[in-house]
mmCIF file of C-alpha atoms in Angstrom:
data_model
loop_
_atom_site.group_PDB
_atom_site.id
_atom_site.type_symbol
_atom_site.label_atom_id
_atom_site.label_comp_id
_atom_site.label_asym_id
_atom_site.label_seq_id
_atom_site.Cartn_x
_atom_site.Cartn_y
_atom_site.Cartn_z
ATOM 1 C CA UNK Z 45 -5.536 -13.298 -12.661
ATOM 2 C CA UNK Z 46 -2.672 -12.030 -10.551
ATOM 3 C CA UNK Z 47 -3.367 -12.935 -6.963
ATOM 4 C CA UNK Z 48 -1.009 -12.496 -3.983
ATOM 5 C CA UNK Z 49 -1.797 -15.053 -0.661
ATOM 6 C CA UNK Z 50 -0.737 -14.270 2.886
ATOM 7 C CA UNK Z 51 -0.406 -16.496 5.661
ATOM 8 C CA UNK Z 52 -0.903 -16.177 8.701
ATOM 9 C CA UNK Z 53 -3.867 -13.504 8.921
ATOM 10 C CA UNK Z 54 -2.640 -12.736 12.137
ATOM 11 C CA UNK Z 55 -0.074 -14.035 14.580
ATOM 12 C CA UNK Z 56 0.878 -13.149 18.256
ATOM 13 C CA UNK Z 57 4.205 -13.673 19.371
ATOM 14 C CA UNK Z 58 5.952 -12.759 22.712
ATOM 15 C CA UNK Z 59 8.903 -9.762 22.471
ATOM 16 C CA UNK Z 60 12.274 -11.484 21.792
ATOM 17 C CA UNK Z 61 10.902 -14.291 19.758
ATOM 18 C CA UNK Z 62 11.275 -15.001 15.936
ATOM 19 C CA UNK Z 63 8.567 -15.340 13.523
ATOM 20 C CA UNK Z 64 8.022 -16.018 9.606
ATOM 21 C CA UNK Z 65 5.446 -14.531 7.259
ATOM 22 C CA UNK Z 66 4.716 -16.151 4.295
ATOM 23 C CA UNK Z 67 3.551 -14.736 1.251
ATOM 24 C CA UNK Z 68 2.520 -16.945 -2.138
ATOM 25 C CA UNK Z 69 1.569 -15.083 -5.352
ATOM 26 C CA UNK Z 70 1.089 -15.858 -8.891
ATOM 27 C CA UNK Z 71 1.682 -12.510 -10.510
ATOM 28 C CA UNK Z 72 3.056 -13.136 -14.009
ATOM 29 C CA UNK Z 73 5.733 -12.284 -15.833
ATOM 30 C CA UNK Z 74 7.102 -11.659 -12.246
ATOM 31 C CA UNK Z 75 9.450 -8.285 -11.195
ATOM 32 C CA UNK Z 76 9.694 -7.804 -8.188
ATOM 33 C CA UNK Z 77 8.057 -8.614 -4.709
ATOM 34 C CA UNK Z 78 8.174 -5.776 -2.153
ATOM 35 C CA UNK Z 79 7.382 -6.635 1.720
ATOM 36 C CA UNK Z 80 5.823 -3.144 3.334
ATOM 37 C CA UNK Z 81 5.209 -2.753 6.945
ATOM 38 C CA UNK Z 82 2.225 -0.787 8.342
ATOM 39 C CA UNK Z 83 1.501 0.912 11.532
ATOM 40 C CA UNK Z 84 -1.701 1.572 12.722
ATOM 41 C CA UNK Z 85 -3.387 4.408 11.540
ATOM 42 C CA UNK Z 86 -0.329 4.972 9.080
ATOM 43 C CA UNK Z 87 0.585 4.465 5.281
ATOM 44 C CA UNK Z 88 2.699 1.458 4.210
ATOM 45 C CA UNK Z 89 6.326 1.676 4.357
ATOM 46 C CA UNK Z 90 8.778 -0.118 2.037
ATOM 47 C CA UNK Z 91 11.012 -3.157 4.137
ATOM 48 C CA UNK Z 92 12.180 -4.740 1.214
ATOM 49 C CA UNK Z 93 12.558 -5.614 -2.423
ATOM 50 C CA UNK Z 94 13.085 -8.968 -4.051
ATOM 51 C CA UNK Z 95 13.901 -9.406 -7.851
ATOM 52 C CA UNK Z 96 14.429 -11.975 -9.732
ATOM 53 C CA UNK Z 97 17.603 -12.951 -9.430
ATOM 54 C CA UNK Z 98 17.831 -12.691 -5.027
ATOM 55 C CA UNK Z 99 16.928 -15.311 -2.709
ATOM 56 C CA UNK Z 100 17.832 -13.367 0.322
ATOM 57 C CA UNK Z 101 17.942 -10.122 1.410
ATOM 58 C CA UNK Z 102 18.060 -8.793 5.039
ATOM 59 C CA UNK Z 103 17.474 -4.928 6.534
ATOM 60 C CA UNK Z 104 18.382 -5.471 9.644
ATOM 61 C CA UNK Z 105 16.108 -7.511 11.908
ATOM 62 C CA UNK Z 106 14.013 -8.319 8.577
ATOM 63 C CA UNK Z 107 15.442 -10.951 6.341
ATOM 64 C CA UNK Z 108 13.147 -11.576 3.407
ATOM 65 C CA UNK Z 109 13.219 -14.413 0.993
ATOM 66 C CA UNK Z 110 12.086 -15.507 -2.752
ATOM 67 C CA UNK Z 111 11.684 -18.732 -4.188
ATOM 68 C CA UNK Z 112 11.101 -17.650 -7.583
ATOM 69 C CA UNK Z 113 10.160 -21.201 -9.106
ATOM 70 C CA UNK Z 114 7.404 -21.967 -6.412
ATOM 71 C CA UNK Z 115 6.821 -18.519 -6.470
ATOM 72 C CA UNK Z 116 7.071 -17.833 -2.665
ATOM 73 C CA UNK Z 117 8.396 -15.549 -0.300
ATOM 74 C CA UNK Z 118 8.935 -15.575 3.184
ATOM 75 C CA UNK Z 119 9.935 -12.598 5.743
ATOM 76 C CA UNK Z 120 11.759 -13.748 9.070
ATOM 77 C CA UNK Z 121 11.463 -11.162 12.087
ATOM 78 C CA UNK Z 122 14.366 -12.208 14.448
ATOM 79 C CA UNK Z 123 14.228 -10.834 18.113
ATOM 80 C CA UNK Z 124 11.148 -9.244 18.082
ATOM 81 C CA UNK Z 125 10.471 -5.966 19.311
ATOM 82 C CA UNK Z 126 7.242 -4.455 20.521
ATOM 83 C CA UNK Z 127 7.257 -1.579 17.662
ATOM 84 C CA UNK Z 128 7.365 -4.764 15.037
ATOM 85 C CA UNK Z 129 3.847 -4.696 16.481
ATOM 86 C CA UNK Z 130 2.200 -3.798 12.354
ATOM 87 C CA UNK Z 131 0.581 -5.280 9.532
ATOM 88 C CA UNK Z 132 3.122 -6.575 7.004
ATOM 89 C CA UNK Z 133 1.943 -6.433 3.515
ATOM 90 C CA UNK Z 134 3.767 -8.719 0.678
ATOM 91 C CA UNK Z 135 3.496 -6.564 -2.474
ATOM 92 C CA UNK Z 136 4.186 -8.334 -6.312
ATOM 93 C CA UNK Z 137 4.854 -6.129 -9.464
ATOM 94 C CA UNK Z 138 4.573 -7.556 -13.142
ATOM 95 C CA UNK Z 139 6.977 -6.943 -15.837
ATOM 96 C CA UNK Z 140 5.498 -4.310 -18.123
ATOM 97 C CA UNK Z 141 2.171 -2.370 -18.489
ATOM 98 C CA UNK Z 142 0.868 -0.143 -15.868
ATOM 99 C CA UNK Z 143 2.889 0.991 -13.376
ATOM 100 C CA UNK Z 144 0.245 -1.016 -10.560
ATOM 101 C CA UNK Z 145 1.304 -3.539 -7.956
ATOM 102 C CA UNK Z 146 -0.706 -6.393 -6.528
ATOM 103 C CA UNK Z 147 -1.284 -6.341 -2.936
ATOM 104 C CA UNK Z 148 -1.743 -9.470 -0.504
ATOM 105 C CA UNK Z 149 -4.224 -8.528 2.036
ATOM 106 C CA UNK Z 150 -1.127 -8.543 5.043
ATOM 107 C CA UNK Z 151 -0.235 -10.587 7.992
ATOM 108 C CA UNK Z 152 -1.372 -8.395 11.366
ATOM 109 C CA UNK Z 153 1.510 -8.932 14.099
ATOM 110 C CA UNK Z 154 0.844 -8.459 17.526
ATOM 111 C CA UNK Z 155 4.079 -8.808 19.688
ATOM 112 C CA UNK Z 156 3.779 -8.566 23.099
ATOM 113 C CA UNK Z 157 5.731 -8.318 26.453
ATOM 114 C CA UNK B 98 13.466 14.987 -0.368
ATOM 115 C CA UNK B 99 10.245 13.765 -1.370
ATOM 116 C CA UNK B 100 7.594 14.387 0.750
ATOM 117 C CA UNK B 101 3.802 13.397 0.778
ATOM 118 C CA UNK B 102 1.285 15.196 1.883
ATOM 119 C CA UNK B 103 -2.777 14.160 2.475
ATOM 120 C CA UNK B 104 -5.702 15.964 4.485
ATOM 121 C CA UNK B 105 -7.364 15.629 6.523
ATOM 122 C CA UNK B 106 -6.413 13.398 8.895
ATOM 123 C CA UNK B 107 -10.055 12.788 9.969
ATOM 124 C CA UNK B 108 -13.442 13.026 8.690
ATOM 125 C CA UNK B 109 -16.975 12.590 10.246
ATOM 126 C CA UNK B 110 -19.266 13.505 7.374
ATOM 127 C CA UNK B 111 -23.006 12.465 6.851
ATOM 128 C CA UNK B 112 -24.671 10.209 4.427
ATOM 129 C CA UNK B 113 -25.184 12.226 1.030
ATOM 130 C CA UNK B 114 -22.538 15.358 1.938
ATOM 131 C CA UNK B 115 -19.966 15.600 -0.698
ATOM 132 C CA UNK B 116 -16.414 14.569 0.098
ATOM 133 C CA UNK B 117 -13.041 16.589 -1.396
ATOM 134 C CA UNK B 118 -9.740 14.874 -0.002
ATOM 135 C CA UNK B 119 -6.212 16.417 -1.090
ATOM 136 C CA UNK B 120 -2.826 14.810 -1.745
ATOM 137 C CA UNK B 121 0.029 16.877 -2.720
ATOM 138 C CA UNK B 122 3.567 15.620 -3.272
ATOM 139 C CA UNK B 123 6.716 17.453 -2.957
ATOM 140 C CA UNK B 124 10.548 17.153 -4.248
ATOM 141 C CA UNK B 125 9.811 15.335 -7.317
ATOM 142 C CA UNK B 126 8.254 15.764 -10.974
ATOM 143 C CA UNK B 127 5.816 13.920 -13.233
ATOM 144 C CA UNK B 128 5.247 10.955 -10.653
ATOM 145 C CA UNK B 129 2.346 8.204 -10.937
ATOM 146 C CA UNK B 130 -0.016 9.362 -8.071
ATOM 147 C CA UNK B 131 -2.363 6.741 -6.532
ATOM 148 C CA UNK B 132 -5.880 6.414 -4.090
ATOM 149 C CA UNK B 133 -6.362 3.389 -1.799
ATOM 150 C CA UNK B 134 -9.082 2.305 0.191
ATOM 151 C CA UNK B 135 -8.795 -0.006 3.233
ATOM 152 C CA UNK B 136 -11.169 -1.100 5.015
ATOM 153 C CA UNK B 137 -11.415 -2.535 8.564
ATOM 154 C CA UNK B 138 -9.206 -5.522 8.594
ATOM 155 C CA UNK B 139 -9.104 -5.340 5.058
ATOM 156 C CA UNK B 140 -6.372 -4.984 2.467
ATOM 157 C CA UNK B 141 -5.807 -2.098 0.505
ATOM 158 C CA UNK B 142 -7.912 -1.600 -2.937
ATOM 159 C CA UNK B 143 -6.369 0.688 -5.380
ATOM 160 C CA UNK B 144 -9.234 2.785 -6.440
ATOM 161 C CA UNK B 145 -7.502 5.487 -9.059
ATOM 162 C CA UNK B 146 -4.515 6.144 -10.648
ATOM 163 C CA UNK B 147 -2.825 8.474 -12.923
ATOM 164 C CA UNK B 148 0.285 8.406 -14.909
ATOM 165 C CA UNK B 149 -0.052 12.822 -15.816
ATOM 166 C CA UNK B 150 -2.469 15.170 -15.601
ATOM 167 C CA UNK B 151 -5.825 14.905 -16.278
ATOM 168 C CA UNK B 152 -5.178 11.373 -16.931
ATOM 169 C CA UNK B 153 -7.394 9.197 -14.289
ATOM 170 C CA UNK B 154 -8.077 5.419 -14.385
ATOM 171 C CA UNK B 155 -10.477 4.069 -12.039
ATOM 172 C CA UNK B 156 -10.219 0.294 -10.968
ATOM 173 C CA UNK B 157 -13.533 -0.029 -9.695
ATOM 174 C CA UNK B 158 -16.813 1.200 -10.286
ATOM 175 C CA UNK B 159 -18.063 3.110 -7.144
ATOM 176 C CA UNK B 160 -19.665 6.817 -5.632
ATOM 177 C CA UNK B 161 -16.080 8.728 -5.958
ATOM 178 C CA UNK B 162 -14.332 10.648 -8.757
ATOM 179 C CA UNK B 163 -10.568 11.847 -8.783
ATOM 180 C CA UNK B 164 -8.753 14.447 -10.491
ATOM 181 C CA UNK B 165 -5.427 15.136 -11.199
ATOM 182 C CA UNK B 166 -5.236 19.566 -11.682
ATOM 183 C CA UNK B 167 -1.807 19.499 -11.538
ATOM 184 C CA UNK B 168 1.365 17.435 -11.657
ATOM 185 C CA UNK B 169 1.604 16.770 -7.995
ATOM 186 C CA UNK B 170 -1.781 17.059 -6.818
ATOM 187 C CA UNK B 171 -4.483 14.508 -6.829
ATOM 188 C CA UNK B 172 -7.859 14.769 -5.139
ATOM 189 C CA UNK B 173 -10.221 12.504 -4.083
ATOM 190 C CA UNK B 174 -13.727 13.579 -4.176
ATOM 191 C CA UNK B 175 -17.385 12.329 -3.951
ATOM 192 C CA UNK B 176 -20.695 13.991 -4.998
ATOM 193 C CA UNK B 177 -22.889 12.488 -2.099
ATOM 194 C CA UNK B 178 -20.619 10.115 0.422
ATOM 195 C CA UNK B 179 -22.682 6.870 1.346
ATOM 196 C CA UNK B 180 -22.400 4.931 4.398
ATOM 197 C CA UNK B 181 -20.237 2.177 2.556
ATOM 198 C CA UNK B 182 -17.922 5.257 1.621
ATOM 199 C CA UNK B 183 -16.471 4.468 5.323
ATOM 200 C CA UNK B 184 -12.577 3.764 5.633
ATOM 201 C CA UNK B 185 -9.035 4.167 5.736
ATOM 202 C CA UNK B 186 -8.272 6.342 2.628
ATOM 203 C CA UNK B 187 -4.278 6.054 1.464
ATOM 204 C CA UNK B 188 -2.774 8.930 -1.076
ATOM 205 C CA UNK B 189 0.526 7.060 -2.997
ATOM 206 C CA UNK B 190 3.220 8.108 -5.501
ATOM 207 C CA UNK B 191 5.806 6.408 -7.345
ATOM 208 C CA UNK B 192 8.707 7.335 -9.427
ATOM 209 C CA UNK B 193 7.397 6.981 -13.025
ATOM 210 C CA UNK B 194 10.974 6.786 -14.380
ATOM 211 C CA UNK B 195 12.171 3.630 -12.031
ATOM 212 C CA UNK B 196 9.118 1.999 -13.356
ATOM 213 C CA UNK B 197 7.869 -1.121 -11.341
ATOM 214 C CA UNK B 198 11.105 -1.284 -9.106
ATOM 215 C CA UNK B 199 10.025 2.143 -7.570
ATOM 216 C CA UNK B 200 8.081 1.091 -4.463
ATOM 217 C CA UNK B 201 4.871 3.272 -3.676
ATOM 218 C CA UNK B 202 5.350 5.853 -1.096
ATOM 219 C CA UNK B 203 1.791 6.383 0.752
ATOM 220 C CA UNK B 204 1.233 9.580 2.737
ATOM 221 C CA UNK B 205 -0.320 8.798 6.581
ATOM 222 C CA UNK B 206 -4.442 8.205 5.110
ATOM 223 C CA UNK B 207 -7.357 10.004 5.837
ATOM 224 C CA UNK B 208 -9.571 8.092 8.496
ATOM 225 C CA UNK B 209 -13.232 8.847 6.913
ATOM 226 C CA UNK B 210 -16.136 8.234 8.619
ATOM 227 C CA UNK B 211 -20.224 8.326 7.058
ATOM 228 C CA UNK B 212 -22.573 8.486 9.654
#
């Protein structure tokens, strides 16, 4: 069964400090692994997308990561700001068949001043 | 652009009313058109999708129904709404013809309450 893992559930950092989510799944075969960020009361909004082949990949402040073989991924918040304040959702797509994503239930990110 | 589009924003309705939310997307053709549910502190649970009109698969068995009239309109609807029917309800498309490496764009939810 497909299953995507996030850790922490929740983490509270101060503003200007750095954090990493981490996100394990076991979606097979594996496409891609999308990291979304929501705010409250809002819909999900694309950060990221890892394929295959990357092991990096930054938009701006956000640098996400894959380890494909231990099939992990990480995403690094550098300088934090008080609008990173969100739920972060790791997102895993399978090669093939329906066009429907597995969701990790997100990492809830409080920064504050 | 594509735009999405979902109402209402809010909902107070009472146990056993019947429930009709809309989700209309704009600046694109034939897309795959999704509903989520998310619950308090909760992740999101894809209830229904469809890859074309009229065609609706439901991931879980439950008290709501969708339809899909037309290409870029999806509703969300419920016969009598029970008090588990509470949530965070999230409207989502995707481009059909990037496949999986589209990501899902969701519109801003419907906040639905049962009291």
């Amino acid at each position: 069964k497909n299953q995507v893992e996030q850790s922490p559930q929740s983490l509270i950092i101060l503003e200007g400090k750095n954090c990493t989510l981490q996100c394990n799944y076991t979606v097979s075969p594996f496409s891609n692994l999308r990291w979304y960020k929501q705010d409250t009361g809002r819909g999900p909004v694309s950060l990221t997308i890892m394929t295959f082949s990357e092991n990096t990949k930054s938009n701006g402040r956000y640098t996400a990561t894959l380890d494909a073989d231990t099939k992990q991924s990480s995403l690094h918040i550098t300088a934090s700001q008080l609008s990173d304040s969100a739920s972060y959702i790791c997102v895993v797509s399978a090669i093939g068949g329906s066009y429907i994503p597995t969701f990790g239930r997100g990492t809830s990110l409080i920064v504050h001043p | 652009s594509q735009t999405i589009h979902q109402w209402p924003a809010t909902l107070v309705q009472p146990v056993g009313s019947p429930l009709s939310l809309e989700c209309t997307v704009e600046g694109t053709s034939n897309p795959n058109l999704y509903w989520y549910r998310q619950a308090a502190g909760r992740g999101l649970q894809l209830l229904f999708y469809s890859v074309g009109i009229g065609q609706i698969s439901s991931e879980v068995p439950q008290n709501l129904s969708a339809s899909r009239p037309q290409d870029r309109q999806f509703i969300l609807s419920s016969k009598k709404l029970l008090l588990s029917d509470s949530g965070f309800y999230l409207c989502a498309w995707s481009n059909r013809g990037a496949g999986n490496n589209s990501p899902l764009h969701f519109g801003n939810g419907t906040r639905l309450t049962v009291t």
